[in-house]
Short mmCIF file of C-alpha atoms in Angstrom, two decimals:
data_model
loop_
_atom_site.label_atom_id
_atom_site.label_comp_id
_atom_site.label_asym_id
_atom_site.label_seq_id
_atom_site.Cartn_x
_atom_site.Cartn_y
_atom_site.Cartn_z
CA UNK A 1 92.24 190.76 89.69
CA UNK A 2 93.50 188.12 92.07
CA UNK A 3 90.69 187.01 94.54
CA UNK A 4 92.76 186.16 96.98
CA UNK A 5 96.22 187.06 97.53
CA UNK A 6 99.59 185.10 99.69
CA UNK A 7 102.93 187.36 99.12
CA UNK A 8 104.63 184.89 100.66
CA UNK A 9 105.77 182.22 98.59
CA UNK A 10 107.91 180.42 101.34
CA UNK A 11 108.33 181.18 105.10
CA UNK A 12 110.61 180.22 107.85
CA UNK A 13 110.39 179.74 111.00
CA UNK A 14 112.15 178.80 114.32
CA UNK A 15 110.61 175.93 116.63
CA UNK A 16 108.48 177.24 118.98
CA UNK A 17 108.46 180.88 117.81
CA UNK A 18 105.22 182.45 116.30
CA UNK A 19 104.45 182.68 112.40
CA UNK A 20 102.69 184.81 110.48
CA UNK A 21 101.40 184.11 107.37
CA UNK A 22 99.81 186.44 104.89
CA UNK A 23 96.22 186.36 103.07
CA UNK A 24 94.76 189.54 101.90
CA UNK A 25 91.38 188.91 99.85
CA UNK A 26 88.63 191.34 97.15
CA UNK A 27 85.57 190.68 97.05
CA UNK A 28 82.41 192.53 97.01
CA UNK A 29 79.76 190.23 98.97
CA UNK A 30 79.11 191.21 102.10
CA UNK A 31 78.53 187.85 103.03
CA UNK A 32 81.80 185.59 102.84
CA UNK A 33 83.79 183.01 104.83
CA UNK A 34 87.28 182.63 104.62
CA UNK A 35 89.30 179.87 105.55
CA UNK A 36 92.98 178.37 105.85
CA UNK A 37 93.92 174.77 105.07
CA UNK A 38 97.64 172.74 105.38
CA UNK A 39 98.79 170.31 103.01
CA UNK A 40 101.61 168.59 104.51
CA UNK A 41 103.96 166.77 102.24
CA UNK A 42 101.84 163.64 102.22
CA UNK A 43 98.94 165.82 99.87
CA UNK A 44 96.08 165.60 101.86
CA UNK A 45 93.82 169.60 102.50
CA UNK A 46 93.33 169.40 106.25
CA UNK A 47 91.19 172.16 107.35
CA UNK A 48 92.20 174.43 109.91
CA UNK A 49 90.00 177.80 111.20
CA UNK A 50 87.24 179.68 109.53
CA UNK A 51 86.48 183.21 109.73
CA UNK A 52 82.68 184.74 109.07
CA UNK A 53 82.86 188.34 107.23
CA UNK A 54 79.81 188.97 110.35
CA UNK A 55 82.17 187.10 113.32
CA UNK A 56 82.73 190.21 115.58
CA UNK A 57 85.73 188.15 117.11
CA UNK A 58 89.05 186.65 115.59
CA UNK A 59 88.90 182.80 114.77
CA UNK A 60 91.06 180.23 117.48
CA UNK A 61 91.64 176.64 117.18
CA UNK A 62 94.24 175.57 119.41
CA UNK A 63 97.55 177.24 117.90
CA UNK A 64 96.09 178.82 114.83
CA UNK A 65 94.63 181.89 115.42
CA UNK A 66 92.94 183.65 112.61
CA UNK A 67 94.43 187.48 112.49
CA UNK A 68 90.91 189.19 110.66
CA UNK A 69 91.45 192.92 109.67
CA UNK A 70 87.74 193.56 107.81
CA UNK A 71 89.17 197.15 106.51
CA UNK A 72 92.35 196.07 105.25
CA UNK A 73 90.45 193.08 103.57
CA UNK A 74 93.59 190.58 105.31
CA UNK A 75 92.84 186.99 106.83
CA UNK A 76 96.26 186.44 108.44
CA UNK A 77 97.13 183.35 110.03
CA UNK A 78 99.08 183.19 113.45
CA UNK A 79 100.77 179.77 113.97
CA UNK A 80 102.06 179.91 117.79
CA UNK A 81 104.85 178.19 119.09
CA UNK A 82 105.73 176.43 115.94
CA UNK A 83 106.72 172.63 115.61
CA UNK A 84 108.70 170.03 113.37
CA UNK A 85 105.37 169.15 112.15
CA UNK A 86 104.00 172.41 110.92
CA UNK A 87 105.83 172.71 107.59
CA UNK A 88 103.99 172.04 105.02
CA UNK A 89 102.08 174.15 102.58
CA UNK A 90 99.19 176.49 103.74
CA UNK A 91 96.15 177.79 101.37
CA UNK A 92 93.83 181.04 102.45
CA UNK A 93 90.38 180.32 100.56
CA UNK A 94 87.20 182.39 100.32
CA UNK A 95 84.06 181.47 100.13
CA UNK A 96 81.49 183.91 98.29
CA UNK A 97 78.44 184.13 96.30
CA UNK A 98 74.85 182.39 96.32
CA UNK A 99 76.54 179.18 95.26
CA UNK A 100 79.32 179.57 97.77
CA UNK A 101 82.22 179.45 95.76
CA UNK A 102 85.84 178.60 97.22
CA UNK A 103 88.44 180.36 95.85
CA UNK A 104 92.17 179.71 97.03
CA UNK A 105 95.45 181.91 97.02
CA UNK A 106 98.63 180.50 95.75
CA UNK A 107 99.95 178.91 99.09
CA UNK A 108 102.72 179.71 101.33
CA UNK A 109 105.11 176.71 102.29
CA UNK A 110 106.29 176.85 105.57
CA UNK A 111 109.41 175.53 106.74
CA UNK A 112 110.09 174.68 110.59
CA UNK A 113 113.72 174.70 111.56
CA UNK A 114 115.13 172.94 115.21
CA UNK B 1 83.91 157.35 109.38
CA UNK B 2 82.57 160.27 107.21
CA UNK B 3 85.17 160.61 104.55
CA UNK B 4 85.91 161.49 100.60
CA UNK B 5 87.31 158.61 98.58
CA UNK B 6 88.62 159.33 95.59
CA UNK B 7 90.21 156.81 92.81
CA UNK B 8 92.84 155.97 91.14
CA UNK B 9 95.45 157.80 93.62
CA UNK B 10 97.75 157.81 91.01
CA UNK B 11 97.66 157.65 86.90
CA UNK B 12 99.53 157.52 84.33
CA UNK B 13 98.08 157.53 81.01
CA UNK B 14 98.63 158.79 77.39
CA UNK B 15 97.06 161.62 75.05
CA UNK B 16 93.70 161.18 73.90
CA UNK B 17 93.30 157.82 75.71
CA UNK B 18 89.67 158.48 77.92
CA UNK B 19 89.63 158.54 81.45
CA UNK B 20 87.65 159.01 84.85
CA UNK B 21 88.65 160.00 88.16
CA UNK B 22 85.64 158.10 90.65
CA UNK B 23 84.84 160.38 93.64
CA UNK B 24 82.54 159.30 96.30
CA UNK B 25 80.95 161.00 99.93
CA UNK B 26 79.46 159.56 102.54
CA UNK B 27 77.88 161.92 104.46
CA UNK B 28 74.85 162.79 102.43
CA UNK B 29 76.55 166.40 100.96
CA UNK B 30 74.65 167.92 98.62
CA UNK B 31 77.55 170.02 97.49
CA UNK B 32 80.26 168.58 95.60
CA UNK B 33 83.38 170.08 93.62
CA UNK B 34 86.13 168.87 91.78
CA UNK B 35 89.67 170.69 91.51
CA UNK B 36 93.14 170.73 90.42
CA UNK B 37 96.30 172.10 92.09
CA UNK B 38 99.31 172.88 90.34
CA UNK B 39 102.61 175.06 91.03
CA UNK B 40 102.19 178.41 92.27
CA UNK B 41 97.97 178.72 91.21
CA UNK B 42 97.05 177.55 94.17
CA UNK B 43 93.74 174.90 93.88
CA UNK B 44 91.61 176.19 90.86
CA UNK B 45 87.87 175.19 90.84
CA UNK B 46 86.93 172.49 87.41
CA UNK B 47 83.25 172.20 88.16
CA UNK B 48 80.91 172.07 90.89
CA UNK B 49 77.34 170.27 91.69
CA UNK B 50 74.94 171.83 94.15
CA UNK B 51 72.65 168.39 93.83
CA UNK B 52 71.61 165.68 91.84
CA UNK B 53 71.39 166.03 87.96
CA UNK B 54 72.84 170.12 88.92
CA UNK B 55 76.60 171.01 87.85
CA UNK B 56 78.38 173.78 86.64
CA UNK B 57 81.71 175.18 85.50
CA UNK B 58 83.87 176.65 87.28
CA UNK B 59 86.90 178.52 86.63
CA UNK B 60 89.11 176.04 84.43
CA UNK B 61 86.07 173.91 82.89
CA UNK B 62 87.75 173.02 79.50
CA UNK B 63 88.40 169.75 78.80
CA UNK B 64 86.54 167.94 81.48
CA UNK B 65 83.27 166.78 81.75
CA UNK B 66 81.17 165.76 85.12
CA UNK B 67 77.45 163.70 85.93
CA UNK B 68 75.82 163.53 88.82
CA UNK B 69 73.46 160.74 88.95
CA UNK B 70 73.50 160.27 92.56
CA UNK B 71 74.10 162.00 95.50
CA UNK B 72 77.13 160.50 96.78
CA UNK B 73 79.03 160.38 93.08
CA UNK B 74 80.62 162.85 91.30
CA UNK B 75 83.14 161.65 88.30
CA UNK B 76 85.58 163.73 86.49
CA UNK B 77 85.82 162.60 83.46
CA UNK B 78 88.45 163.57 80.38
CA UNK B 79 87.56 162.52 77.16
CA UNK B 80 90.47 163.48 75.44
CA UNK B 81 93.73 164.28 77.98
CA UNK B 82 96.60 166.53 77.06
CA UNK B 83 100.17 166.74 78.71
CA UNK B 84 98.52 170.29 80.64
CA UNK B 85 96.12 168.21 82.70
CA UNK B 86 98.90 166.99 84.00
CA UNK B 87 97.90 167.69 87.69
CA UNK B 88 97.27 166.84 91.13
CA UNK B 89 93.11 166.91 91.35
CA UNK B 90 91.15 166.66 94.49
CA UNK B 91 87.64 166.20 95.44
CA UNK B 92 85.40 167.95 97.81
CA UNK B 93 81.66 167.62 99.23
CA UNK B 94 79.96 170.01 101.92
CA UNK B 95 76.58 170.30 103.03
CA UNK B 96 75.05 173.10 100.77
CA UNK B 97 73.23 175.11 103.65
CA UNK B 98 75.77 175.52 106.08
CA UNK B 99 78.50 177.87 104.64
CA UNK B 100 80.76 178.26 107.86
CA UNK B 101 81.09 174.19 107.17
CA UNK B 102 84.73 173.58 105.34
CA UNK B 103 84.69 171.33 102.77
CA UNK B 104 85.78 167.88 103.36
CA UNK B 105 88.69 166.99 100.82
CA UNK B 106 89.61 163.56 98.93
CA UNK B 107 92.56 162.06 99.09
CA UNK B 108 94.12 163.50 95.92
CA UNK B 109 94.78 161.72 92.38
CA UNK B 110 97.72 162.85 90.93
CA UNK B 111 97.64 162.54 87.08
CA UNK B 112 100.00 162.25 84.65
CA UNK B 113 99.72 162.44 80.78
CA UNK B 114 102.35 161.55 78.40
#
């Protein structure tokens, strides 16, 4: 079974309109981080929020917001107000396990239209 | 500037000729992990060293081999490369004790085999 899980193989959005994109994740550890990353076009993983299975409150870094539904096992990522430079591909990863294990989903690319 | 170096950025290179992709941290991680990205799998782990003279496989181990002799090094090595490690490989160090830490990402080496 997938460990982590994007539906979305492509998304597009207006500039300066809100985004969601998809992560759901399985895992049995009760103890497990998730995170998002971008790769623009260029190749580089730039990290972008992280989410504690124990953080009472939803992740925020500037425009990314970190949508975290514990029950529904989802890690959804809110892009607000969406520019030029946000397309590029986005990974959800877990981390999990004594060793701390990072496990990615397939990636969503994201396209921002004027 | 804390950072991930990673070398070559880009190979080409033939079947069964031997080959190793340098990686190098400084910022004193004990954690460090090697991966490969391709088409719609996401990043997939190769191997992964939690210290000095410590690695292990991860989920697509065949056909690679790692060392750690010292902290800051971690080469991928491929004794014998086929056309399907043909790939884009990054990688990554993090401090082992601090799990809400993202890991810090090389560059990238994109590989080709003929």
């Amino acid at each position: 079974a997938q460990k982590i899980t994007q539906t979305q193989p492509g998304m597009f959005v207006q500039e300066k309109e809100a985004v969601t994109l998809d992560c759901t994740y399985d895992t049995s550890d009760p103890s497990y981080g998730l995170f998002w990353y971008k790769q623009p076009s260029s190749g580089e993983m730039i990290f972008l929020i992280y989410q504690g299975s124990y953080d009472q409150q939803n992740a925020t870094e500037g425009r990314y917001s970190l949508n975290f539904q514990k029950a529904r096992k989802s890690a959804n990522l809110v892009i607000s107000a969406s520019q030029l430079g946000d397309s590029a591909m986005y990974f959800c990863a877990m981390r999990e396990g004594p060793g701390g294990k990072l496990t990615f989903g397939q990636g969503t690319i994201l396209t921002v239209h004027p | 500037e804390a950072q991930v170096t990673q070398n070559p950025r880009y190979l080409i290179t033939v079947t069964g000729k031997k080959l190793t992709v340098t990686c190098s941290q400084n910022m004193n991680h004990e954690y460090m992990s090697w991966y490969r990205q391709d088409p719609g799998l996401g990043l997939r782990q190769i191997y992964y060293s939690m210290n000095v003279e410590v690695t292990d496989k991860g989920d697509v181990p065949e056909g690679y081999k790692v060392s750690r002799k010292e902290k800051r090094n971690f080469p991928l090595i491929l004794e014998s490369p086929s056309p399907n490690q043909t790939s884009l490989y990054f990688c990554a160090s993090r401090p082992v004790t601090q799990r809400s830490i993202a890991q810090y990402f090389g560059p990238g080496t994109r590989l080709t085999v003929l």
